[in-house]
Amino acid sequence: QNARLISDLSLLDLYLKMTSGKTHETKTYVLLFLMVLLGSVGNTILGKGMKDAGDLDISRLSSLEAGAVHVLTSGTIWVGIALMLLFMVCHMLVLSWADYSFVMPFSAIAYALVPLFGYLFLHEQVSAARWTGIALIFLGVLLINRTPPRTSSGTIQPGAAS
């Protein structure tokens, strides 16, 4: 019985450590970075798969069906979709831990990574104006990062006025 009590206290201690403010903030940042990476890589791989599929003709039903079969049988496209699904799971989790007004601007860093990945892996040309925009996005994310991830007290009560 004492061993069970010690085990329960150990689990409680672990739970309290995992839900402490500092650990909670660390989890939030880890998931934010994972979310940005999964979204950026997923979009890049999905883009590669769609480029490999070529222009899809939607003018006739037979062409549309052939294009759908080609897209749905592409392993590259499915890897992109899987990564985007993992992105969505991370996105949902991090939205439960941090303010929407923090998560969404922070996630904008993906808009900077996608052109970088497009340039590096898909050999796309990125203009100076786009690189300037990317630099501004990074500056914005740095400003957002100087604020706390959560300013609200927790969950919103059903029926509460916004």
mmCIF file with all atom_site columns, N, CA and C in Angstrom, residues 15-72:
data_model
loop_
_atom_site.group_PDB
_atom_site.id
_atom_site.type_symbol
_atom_site.label_atom_id
_atom_site.label_alt_id
_atom_site.label_comp_id
_atom_site.label_asym_id
_atom_site.label_entity_id
_atom_site.label_seq_id
_atom_site.pdbx_PDB_ins_code
_atom_site.Cartn_x
_atom_site.Cartn_y
_atom_site.Cartn_z
_atom_site.occupancy
_atom_site.B_iso_or_equiv
_atom_site.pdbx_formal_charge
_atom_site.auth_seq_id
_atom_site.auth_comp_id
_atom_site.auth_asym_id
_atom_site.auth_atom_id
_atom_site.pdbx_PDB_model_num
ATOM 1   N N  . TYR A 1 15 ? 3.174   15.115 -12.906 1.00 0.00 ? 15 TYR A N  1
ATOM 2   C CA . TYR A 1 15 ? 2.106   15.905 -13.506 1.00 0.00 ? 15 TYR A CA 1
ATOM 3   C C  . TYR A 1 15 ? 2.274   17.387 -13.161 1.00 0.00 ? 15 TYR A C  1
ATOM 4   N N  . LEU A 1 16 ? 2.580   17.678 -11.894 1.00 0.00 ? 16 LEU A N  1
ATOM 5   C CA . LEU A 1 16 ? 2.751   19.071 -11.482 1.00 0.00 ? 16 LEU A CA 1
ATOM 6   C C  . LEU A 1 16 ? 3.940   19.710 -12.179 1.00 0.00 ? 16 LEU A C  1
ATOM 7   N N  . LYS A 1 17 ? 5.010   18.950 -12.356 1.00 0.00 ? 17 LYS A N  1
ATOM 8   C CA . LYS A 1 17 ? 6.168   19.475 -13.072 1.00 0.00 ? 17 LYS A CA 1
ATOM 9   C C  . LYS A 1 17 ? 5.823   19.753 -14.533 1.00 0.00 ? 17 LYS A C  1
ATOM 10  N N  . MET A 1 18 ? 5.067   18.832 -15.161 1.00 0.00 ? 18 MET A N  1
ATOM 11  C CA . MET A 1 18 ? 4.708   18.989 -16.573 1.00 0.00 ? 18 MET A CA 1
ATOM 12  C C  . MET A 1 18 ? 3.736   20.144 -16.801 1.00 0.00 ? 18 MET A C  1
ATOM 13  N N  . THR A 1 19 ? 2.982   20.507 -15.780 1.00 0.00 ? 19 THR A N  1
ATOM 14  C CA . THR A 1 19 ? 2.016   21.581 -15.936 1.00 0.00 ? 19 THR A CA 1
ATOM 15  C C  . THR A 1 19 ? 2.491   22.878 -15.306 1.00 0.00 ? 19 THR A C  1
ATOM 16  N N  . SER A 1 20 ? 3.721   22.892 -14.817 1.00 0.00 ? 20 SER A N  1
ATOM 17  C CA . SER A 1 20 ? 4.232   24.128 -14.230 1.00 0.00 ? 20 SER A CA 1
ATOM 18  C C  . SER A 1 20 ? 4.400   25.176 -15.325 1.00 0.00 ? 20 SER A C  1
ATOM 19  N N  . GLY A 1 21 ? 4.436   26.417 -14.915 1.00 0.00 ? 21 GLY A N  1
ATOM 20  C CA . GLY A 1 21 ? 4.500   27.525 -15.870 1.00 0.00 ? 21 GLY A CA 1
ATOM 21  C C  . GLY A 1 21 ? 5.666   27.432 -16.834 1.00 0.00 ? 21 GLY A C  1
ATOM 22  N N  . LYS A 1 22 ? 6.857   27.172 -16.319 1.00 0.00 ? 22 LYS A N  1
ATOM 23  C CA . LYS A 1 22 ? 8.050   27.134 -17.173 1.00 0.00 ? 22 LYS A CA 1
ATOM 24  C C  . LYS A 1 22 ? 7.982   25.958 -18.150 1.00 0.00 ? 22 LYS A C  1
ATOM 25  N N  . THR A 1 23 ? 7.588   24.780 -17.668 1.00 0.00 ? 23 THR A N  1
ATOM 26  C CA . THR A 1 23 ? 7.470   23.615 -18.550 1.00 0.00 ? 23 THR A CA 1
ATOM 27  C C  . THR A 1 23 ? 6.382   23.851 -19.582 1.00 0.00 ? 23 THR A C  1
ATOM 28  N N  . HIS A 1 24 ? 5.291   24.473 -19.155 1.00 0.00 ? 24 HIS A N  1
ATOM 29  C CA . HIS A 1 24 ? 4.182   24.771 -20.074 1.00 0.00 ? 24 HIS A CA 1
ATOM 30  C C  . HIS A 1 24 ? 4.666   25.694 -21.190 1.00 0.00 ? 24 HIS A C  1
ATOM 31  N N  . GLU A 1 25 ? 5.451   26.694 -20.836 1.00 0.00 ? 25 GLU A N  1
ATOM 32  C CA . GLU A 1 25 ? 5.987   27.612 -21.829 1.00 0.00 ? 25 GLU A CA 1
ATOM 33  C C  . GLU A 1 25 ? 6.954   26.887 -22.764 1.00 0.00 ? 25 GLU A C  1
ATOM 34  N N  . THR A 1 26 ? 7.768   26.002 -22.211 1.00 0.00 ? 26 THR A N  1
ATOM 35  C CA . THR A 1 26 ? 8.707   25.229 -23.029 1.00 0.00 ? 26 THR A CA 1
ATOM 36  C C  . THR A 1 26 ? 7.947   24.341 -24.018 1.00 0.00 ? 26 THR A C  1
ATOM 37  N N  . LYS A 1 27 ? 6.908   23.652 -23.523 1.00 0.00 ? 27 LYS A N  1
ATOM 38  C CA . LYS A 1 27 ? 6.080   22.812 -24.406 1.00 0.00 ? 27 LYS A CA 1
ATOM 39  C C  . LYS A 1 27 ? 5.489   23.654 -25.534 1.00 0.00 ? 27 LYS A C  1
ATOM 40  N N  . THR A 1 28 ? 5.029   24.843 -25.188 1.00 0.00 ? 28 THR A N  1
ATOM 41  C CA . THR A 1 28 ? 4.421   25.720 -26.184 1.00 0.00 ? 28 THR A CA 1
ATOM 42  C C  . THR A 1 28 ? 5.418   26.061 -27.277 1.00 0.00 ? 28 THR A C  1
ATOM 43  N N  . TYR A 1 29 ? 6.630   26.462 -26.901 1.00 0.00 ? 29 TYR A N  1
ATOM 44  C CA . TYR A 1 29 ? 7.633   26.831 -27.894 1.00 0.00 ? 29 TYR A CA 1
ATOM 45  C C  . TYR A 1 29 ? 8.089   25.638 -28.724 1.00 0.00 ? 29 TYR A C  1
ATOM 46  N N  . VAL A 1 30 ? 8.260   24.485 -28.076 1.00 0.00 ? 30 VAL A N  1
ATOM 47  C CA . VAL A 1 30 ? 8.649   23.281 -28.831 1.00 0.00 ? 30 VAL A CA 1
ATOM 48  C C  . VAL A 1 30 ? 7.583   22.957 -29.865 1.00 0.00 ? 30 VAL A C  1
ATOM 49  N N  . LEU A 1 31 ? 6.324   22.989 -29.456 1.00 0.00 ? 31 LEU A N  1
ATOM 50  C CA . LEU A 1 31 ? 5.234   22.680 -30.382 1.00 0.00 ? 31 LEU A CA 1
ATOM 51  C C  . LEU A 1 31 ? 5.088   23.748 -31.459 1.00 0.00 ? 31 LEU A C  1
ATOM 52  N N  . LEU A 1 32 ? 5.327   25.009 -31.125 1.00 0.00 ? 32 LEU A N  1
ATOM 53  C CA . LEU A 1 32 ? 5.281   26.063 -32.139 1.00 0.00 ? 32 LEU A CA 1
ATOM 54  C C  . LEU A 1 32 ? 6.336   25.831 -33.220 1.00 0.00 ? 32 LEU A C  1
ATOM 55  N N  . PHE A 1 33 ? 7.551   25.520 -32.792 1.00 0.00 ? 33 PHE A N  1
ATOM 56  C CA . PHE A 1 33 ? 8.607   25.269 -33.771 1.00 0.00 ? 33 PHE A CA 1
ATOM 57  C C  . PHE A 1 33 ? 8.306   24.017 -34.596 1.00 0.00 ? 33 PHE A C  1
ATOM 58  N N  . LEU A 1 34 ? 7.795   22.985 -33.946 1.00 0.00 ? 34 LEU A N  1
ATOM 59  C CA . LEU A 1 34 ? 7.410   21.766 -34.663 1.00 0.00 ? 34 LEU A CA 1
ATOM 60  C C  . LEU A 1 34 ? 6.286   22.067 -35.652 1.00 0.00 ? 34 LEU A C  1
ATOM 61  N N  . MET A 1 35 ? 5.315   22.854 -35.222 1.00 0.00 ? 35 MET A N  1
ATOM 62  C CA . MET A 1 35 ? 4.199   23.225 -36.083 1.00 0.00 ? 35 MET A CA 1
ATOM 63  C C  . MET A 1 35 ? 4.696   23.974 -37.317 1.00 0.00 ? 35 MET A C  1
ATOM 64  N N  . VAL A 1 36 ? 5.578   24.938 -37.112 1.00 0.00 ? 36 VAL A N  1
ATOM 65  C CA . VAL A 1 36 ? 6.111   25.720 -38.231 1.00 0.00 ? 36 VAL A CA 1
ATOM 66  C C  . VAL A 1 36 ? 6.911   24.816 -39.174 1.00 0.00 ? 36 VAL A C  1
ATOM 67  N N  . LEU A 1 37 ? 7.734   23.946 -38.615 1.00 0.00 ? 37 LEU A N  1
ATOM 68  C CA . LEU A 1 37 ? 8.547   23.053 -39.442 1.00 0.00 ? 37 LEU A CA 1
ATOM 69  C C  . LEU A 1 37 ? 7.682   22.070 -40.228 1.00 0.00 ? 37 LEU A C  1
ATOM 70  N N  . LEU A 1 38 ? 6.723   21.427 -39.548 1.00 0.00 ? 38 LEU A N  1
ATOM 71  C CA . LEU A 1 38 ? 5.853   20.466 -40.240 1.00 0.00 ? 38 LEU A CA 1
ATOM 72  C C  . LEU A 1 38 ? 5.038   21.134 -41.338 1.00 0.00 ? 38 LEU A C  1
ATOM 73  N N  . GLY A 1 39 ? 4.519   22.329 -41.047 1.00 0.00 ? 39 GLY A N  1
ATOM 74  C CA . GLY A 1 39 ? 3.738   23.045 -42.052 1.00 0.00 ? 39 GLY A CA 1
ATOM 75  C C  . GLY A 1 39 ? 4.580   23.444 -43.251 1.00 0.00 ? 39 GLY A C  1
ATOM 76  N N  . SER A 1 40 ? 5.774   23.949 -42.995 1.00 0.00 ? 40 SER A N  1
ATOM 77  C CA . SER A 1 40 ? 6.652   24.392 -44.081 1.00 0.00 ? 40 SER A CA 1
ATOM 78  C C  . SER A 1 40 ? 7.142   23.224 -44.932 1.00 0.00 ? 40 SER A C  1
ATOM 79  N N  . VAL A 1 41 ? 7.607   22.178 -44.277 1.00 0.00 ? 41 VAL A N  1
ATOM 80  C CA . VAL A 1 41 ? 8.101   21.005 -45.010 1.00 0.00 ? 41 VAL A CA 1
ATOM 81  C C  . VAL A 1 41 ? 6.940   20.308 -45.714 1.00 0.00 ? 41 VAL A C  1
ATOM 82  N N  . GLY A 1 42 ? 5.805   20.197 -45.031 1.00 0.00 ? 42 GLY A N  1
ATOM 83  C CA . GLY A 1 42 ? 4.628   19.569 -45.644 1.00 0.00 ? 42 GLY A CA 1
ATOM 84  C C  . GLY A 1 42 ? 4.175   20.307 -46.891 1.00 0.00 ? 42 GLY A C  1
ATOM 85  N N  . ASN A 1 43 ? 4.108   21.632 -46.809 1.00 0.00 ? 43 ASN A N  1
ATOM 86  C CA . ASN A 1 43 ? 3.723   22.429 -47.982 1.00 0.00 ? 43 ASN A CA 1
ATOM 87  C C  . ASN A 1 43 ? 4.736   22.304 -49.110 1.00 0.00 ? 43 ASN A C  1
ATOM 88  N N  . THR A 1 44 ? 6.016   22.268 -48.761 1.00 0.00 ? 44 THR A N  1
ATOM 89  C CA . THR A 1 44 ? 7.058   22.146 -49.785 1.00 0.00 ? 44 THR A CA 1
ATOM 90  C C  . THR A 1 44 ? 6.965   20.791 -50.491 1.00 0.00 ? 44 THR A C  1
ATOM 91  N N  . ILE A 1 45 ? 6.799   19.720 -49.721 1.00 0.00 ? 45 ILE A N  1
ATOM 92  C CA . ILE A 1 45 ? 6.694   18.382 -50.315 1.00 0.00 ? 45 ILE A CA 1
ATOM 93  C C  . ILE A 1 45 ? 5.401   18.256 -51.124 1.00 0.00 ? 45 ILE A C  1
ATOM 94  N N  . LEU A 1 46 ? 4.323   18.810 -50.619 1.00 0.00 ? 46 LEU A N  1
ATOM 95  C CA . LEU A 1 46 ? 3.061   18.804 -51.362 1.00 0.00 ? 46 LEU A CA 1
ATOM 96  C C  . LEU A 1 46 ? 3.219   19.584 -52.666 1.00 0.00 ? 46 LEU A C  1
ATOM 97  N N  . GLY A 1 47 ? 3.912   20.719 -52.607 1.00 0.00 ? 47 GLY A N  1
ATOM 98  C CA . GLY A 1 47 ? 4.180   21.501 -53.816 1.00 0.00 ? 47 GLY A CA 1
ATOM 99  C C  . GLY A 1 47 ? 5.003   20.721 -54.822 1.00 0.00 ? 47 GLY A C  1
ATOM 100 N N  . LYS A 1 48 ? 6.018   20.009 -54.328 1.00 0.00 ? 48 LYS A N  1
ATOM 101 C CA . LYS A 1 48 ? 6.839   19.183 -55.226 1.00 0.00 ? 48 LYS A CA 1
ATOM 102 C C  . LYS A 1 48 ? 5.992   18.104 -55.875 1.00 0.00 ? 48 LYS A C  1
ATOM 103 N N  . GLY A 1 49 ? 5.149   17.445 -55.089 1.00 0.00 ? 49 GLY A N  1
ATOM 104 C CA . GLY A 1 49 ? 4.285   16.401 -55.637 1.00 0.00 ? 49 GLY A CA 1
ATOM 105 C C  . GLY A 1 49 ? 3.341   16.937 -56.703 1.00 0.00 ? 49 GLY A C  1
ATOM 106 N N  . MET A 1 50 ? 2.789   18.114 -56.465 1.00 0.00 ? 50 MET A N  1
ATOM 107 C CA . MET A 1 50 ? 1.869   18.694 -57.441 1.00 0.00 ? 50 MET A CA 1
ATOM 108 C C  . MET A 1 50 ? 2.608   19.168 -58.691 1.00 0.00 ? 50 MET A C  1
ATOM 109 N N  . LYS A 1 51 ? 3.822   19.680 -58.533 1.00 0.00 ? 51 LYS A N  1
ATOM 110 C CA . LYS A 1 51 ? 4.631   20.052 -59.715 1.00 0.00 ? 51 LYS A CA 1
ATOM 111 C C  . LYS A 1 51 ? 4.958   18.809 -60.532 1.00 0.00 ? 51 LYS A C  1
ATOM 112 N N  . ASP A 1 52 ? 5.283   17.709 -59.841 1.00 0.00 ? 52 ASP A N  1
ATOM 113 C CA . ASP A 1 52 ? 5.572   16.454 -60.541 1.00 0.00 ? 52 ASP A CA 1
ATOM 114 C C  . ASP A 1 52 ? 4.337   15.924 -61.263 1.00 0.00 ? 52 ASP A C  1
ATOM 115 N N  . ALA A 1 53 ? 3.152   16.188 -60.708 1.00 0.00 ? 53 ALA A N  1
ATOM 116 C CA . ALA A 1 53 ? 1.907   15.741 -61.348 1.00 0.00 ? 53 ALA A CA 1
ATOM 117 C C  . ALA A 1 53 ? 1.638   16.518 -62.626 1.00 0.00 ? 53 ALA A C  1
ATOM 118 N N  . GLY A 1 54 ? 2.201   17.712 -62.728 1.00 0.00 ? 54 GLY A N  1
ATOM 119 C CA . GLY A 1 54 ? 2.000   18.530 -63.925 1.00 0.00 ? 54 GLY A CA 1
ATOM 120 C C  . GLY A 1 54 ? 0.690   19.302 -63.856 1.00 0.00 ? 54 GLY A C  1
ATOM 121 N N  . ASP A 1 55 ? 0.437   20.055 -64.921 1.00 0.00 ? 55 ASP A N  1
ATOM 122 C CA . ASP A 1 55 ? -0.803  20.836 -64.992 1.00 0.00 ? 55 ASP A CA 1
ATOM 123 C C  . ASP A 1 55 ? -1.998  19.897 -65.034 1.00 0.00 ? 55 ASP A C  1
ATOM 124 N N  . LEU A 1 56 ? -2.949  20.145 -64.170 1.00 0.00 ? 56 LEU A N  1
ATOM 125 C CA . LEU A 1 56 ? -4.153  19.320 -64.148 1.00 0.00 ? 56 LEU A CA 1
ATOM 126 C C  . LEU A 1 56 ? -5.214  19.970 -65.029 1.00 0.00 ? 56 LEU A C  1
ATOM 127 N N  . ASP A 1 57 ? -5.757  19.177 -65.927 1.00 0.00 ? 57 ASP A N  1
ATOM 128 C CA . ASP A 1 57 ? -6.798  19.648 -66.843 1.00 0.00 ? 57 ASP A CA 1
ATOM 129 C C  . ASP A 1 57 ? -8.154  19.364 -66.204 1.00 0.00 ? 57 ASP A C  1
ATOM 130 N N  . ILE A 1 58 ? -8.923  20.426 -65.981 1.00 0.00 ? 58 ILE A N  1
ATOM 131 C CA . ILE A 1 58 ? -10.238 20.247 -65.366 1.00 0.00 ? 58 ILE A CA 1
ATOM 132 C C  . ILE A 1 58 ? -11.361 20.594 -66.346 1.00 0.00 ? 58 ILE A C  1
ATOM 133 N N  . SER A 1 59 ? -11.014 20.635 -67.639 1.00 0.00 ? 59 SER A N  1
ATOM 134 C CA . SER A 1 59 ? -12.019 21.037 -68.626 1.00 0.00 ? 59 SER A CA 1
ATOM 135 C C  . SER A 1 59 ? -12.990 19.909 -68.976 1.00 0.00 ? 59 SER A C  1
ATOM 136 N N  . ARG A 1 60 ? -12.562 18.669 -68.799 1.00 0.00 ? 60 ARG A N  1
ATOM 137 C CA . ARG A 1 60 ? -13.435 17.518 -69.085 1.00 0.00 ? 60 ARG A CA 1
ATOM 138 C C  . ARG A 1 60 ? -13.406 16.560 -67.903 1.00 0.00 ? 60 ARG A C  1
ATOM 139 N N  . LEU A 1 61 ? -14.494 15.858 -67.703 1.00 0.00 ? 61 LEU A N  1
ATOM 140 C CA . LEU A 1 61 ? -14.604 14.923 -66.586 1.00 0.00 ? 61 LEU A CA 1
ATOM 141 C C  . LEU A 1 61 ? -13.540 13.828 -66.677 1.00 0.00 ? 61 LEU A C  1
ATOM 142 N N  . SER A 1 62 ? -13.292 13.318 -67.885 1.00 0.00 ? 62 SER A N  1
ATOM 143 C CA . SER A 1 62 ? -12.293 12.251 -68.036 1.00 0.00 ? 62 SER A CA 1
ATOM 144 C C  . SER A 1 62 ? -10.898 12.754 -67.659 1.00 0.00 ? 62 SER A C  1
ATOM 145 N N  . SER A 1 63 ? -10.574 13.985 -68.009 1.00 0.00 ? 63 SER A N  1
ATOM 146 C CA . SER A 1 63 ? -9.277  14.568 -67.652 1.00 0.00 ? 63 SER A CA 1
ATOM 147 C C  . SER A 1 63 ? -9.180  14.772 -66.143 1.00 0.00 ? 63 SER A C  1
ATOM 148 N N  . LEU A 1 64 ? -10.285 15.217 -65.563 1.00 0.00 ? 64 LEU A N  1
ATOM 149 C CA . LEU A 1 64 ? -10.336 15.430 -64.117 1.00 0.00 ? 64 LEU A CA 1
ATOM 150 C C  . LEU A 1 64 ? -10.127 14.115 -63.369 1.00 0.00 ? 64 LEU A C  1
ATOM 151 N N  . GLU A 1 65 ? -10.775 13.053 -63.833 1.00 0.00 ? 65 GLU A N  1
ATOM 152 C CA . GLU A 1 65 ? -10.620 11.739 -63.205 1.00 0.00 ? 65 GLU A CA 1
ATOM 153 C C  . GLU A 1 65 ? -9.185  11.230 -63.331 1.00 0.00 ? 65 GLU A C  1
ATOM 154 N N  . ALA A 1 66 ? -8.600  11.386 -64.515 1.00 0.00 ? 66 ALA A N  1
ATOM 155 C CA . ALA A 1 66 ? -7.217  10.938 -64.728 1.00 0.00 ? 66 ALA A CA 1
ATOM 156 C C  . ALA A 1 66 ? -6.257  11.714 -63.824 1.00 0.00 ? 66 ALA A C  1
ATOM 157 N N  . GLY A 1 67 ? -6.483  13.022 -63.694 1.00 0.00 ? 67 GLY A N  1
ATOM 158 C CA . GLY A 1 67 ? -5.651  13.846 -62.825 1.00 0.00 ? 67 GLY A CA 1
ATOM 159 C C  . GLY A 1 67 ? -5.789  13.443 -61.363 1.00 0.00 ? 67 GLY A C  1
ATOM 160 N N  . ALA A 1 68 ? -7.019  13.152 -60.958 1.00 0.00 ? 68 ALA A N  1
ATOM 161 C CA . ALA A 1 68 ? -7.268  12.742 -59.568 1.00 0.00 ? 68 ALA A CA 1
ATOM 162 C C  . ALA A 1 68 ? -6.559  11.430 -59.263 1.00 0.00 ? 68 ALA A C  1
ATOM 163 N N  . VAL A 1 69 ? -6.615  10.493 -60.188 1.00 0.00 ? 69 VAL A N  1
ATOM 164 C CA . VAL A 1 69 ? -5.934  9.209  -59.993 1.00 0.00 ? 69 VAL A CA 1
ATOM 165 C C  . VAL A 1 69 ? -4.427  9.435  -59.885 1.00 0.00 ? 69 VAL A C  1
ATOM 166 N N  . HIS A 1 70 ? -3.902  10.279 -60.750 1.00 0.00 ? 70 HIS A N  1
ATOM 167 C CA . HIS A 1 70 ? -2.458  10.561 -60.738 1.00 0.00 ? 70 HIS A CA 1
ATOM 168 C C  . HIS A 1 70 ? -2.053  11.196 -59.400 1.00 0.00 ? 70 HIS A C  1
ATOM 169 N N  . VAL A 1 71 ? -2.839  12.161 -58.924 1.00 0.00 ? 71 VAL A N  1
ATOM 170 C CA . VAL A 1 71 ? -2.536  12.848 -57.671 1.00 0.00 ? 71 VAL A CA 1
ATOM 171 C C  . VAL A 1 71 ? -2.671  11.895 -56.487 1.00 0.00 ? 71 VAL A C  1
ATOM 172 N N  . LEU A 1 72 ? -3.750  11.116 -56.463 1.00 0.00 ? 72 LEU A N  1
ATOM 173 C CA . LEU A 1 72 ? -4.016  10.246 -55.316 1.00 0.00 ? 72 LEU A CA 1
ATOM 174 C C  . LEU A 1 72 ? -3.101  9.022  -55.246 1.00 0.00 ? 72 LEU A C  1
#
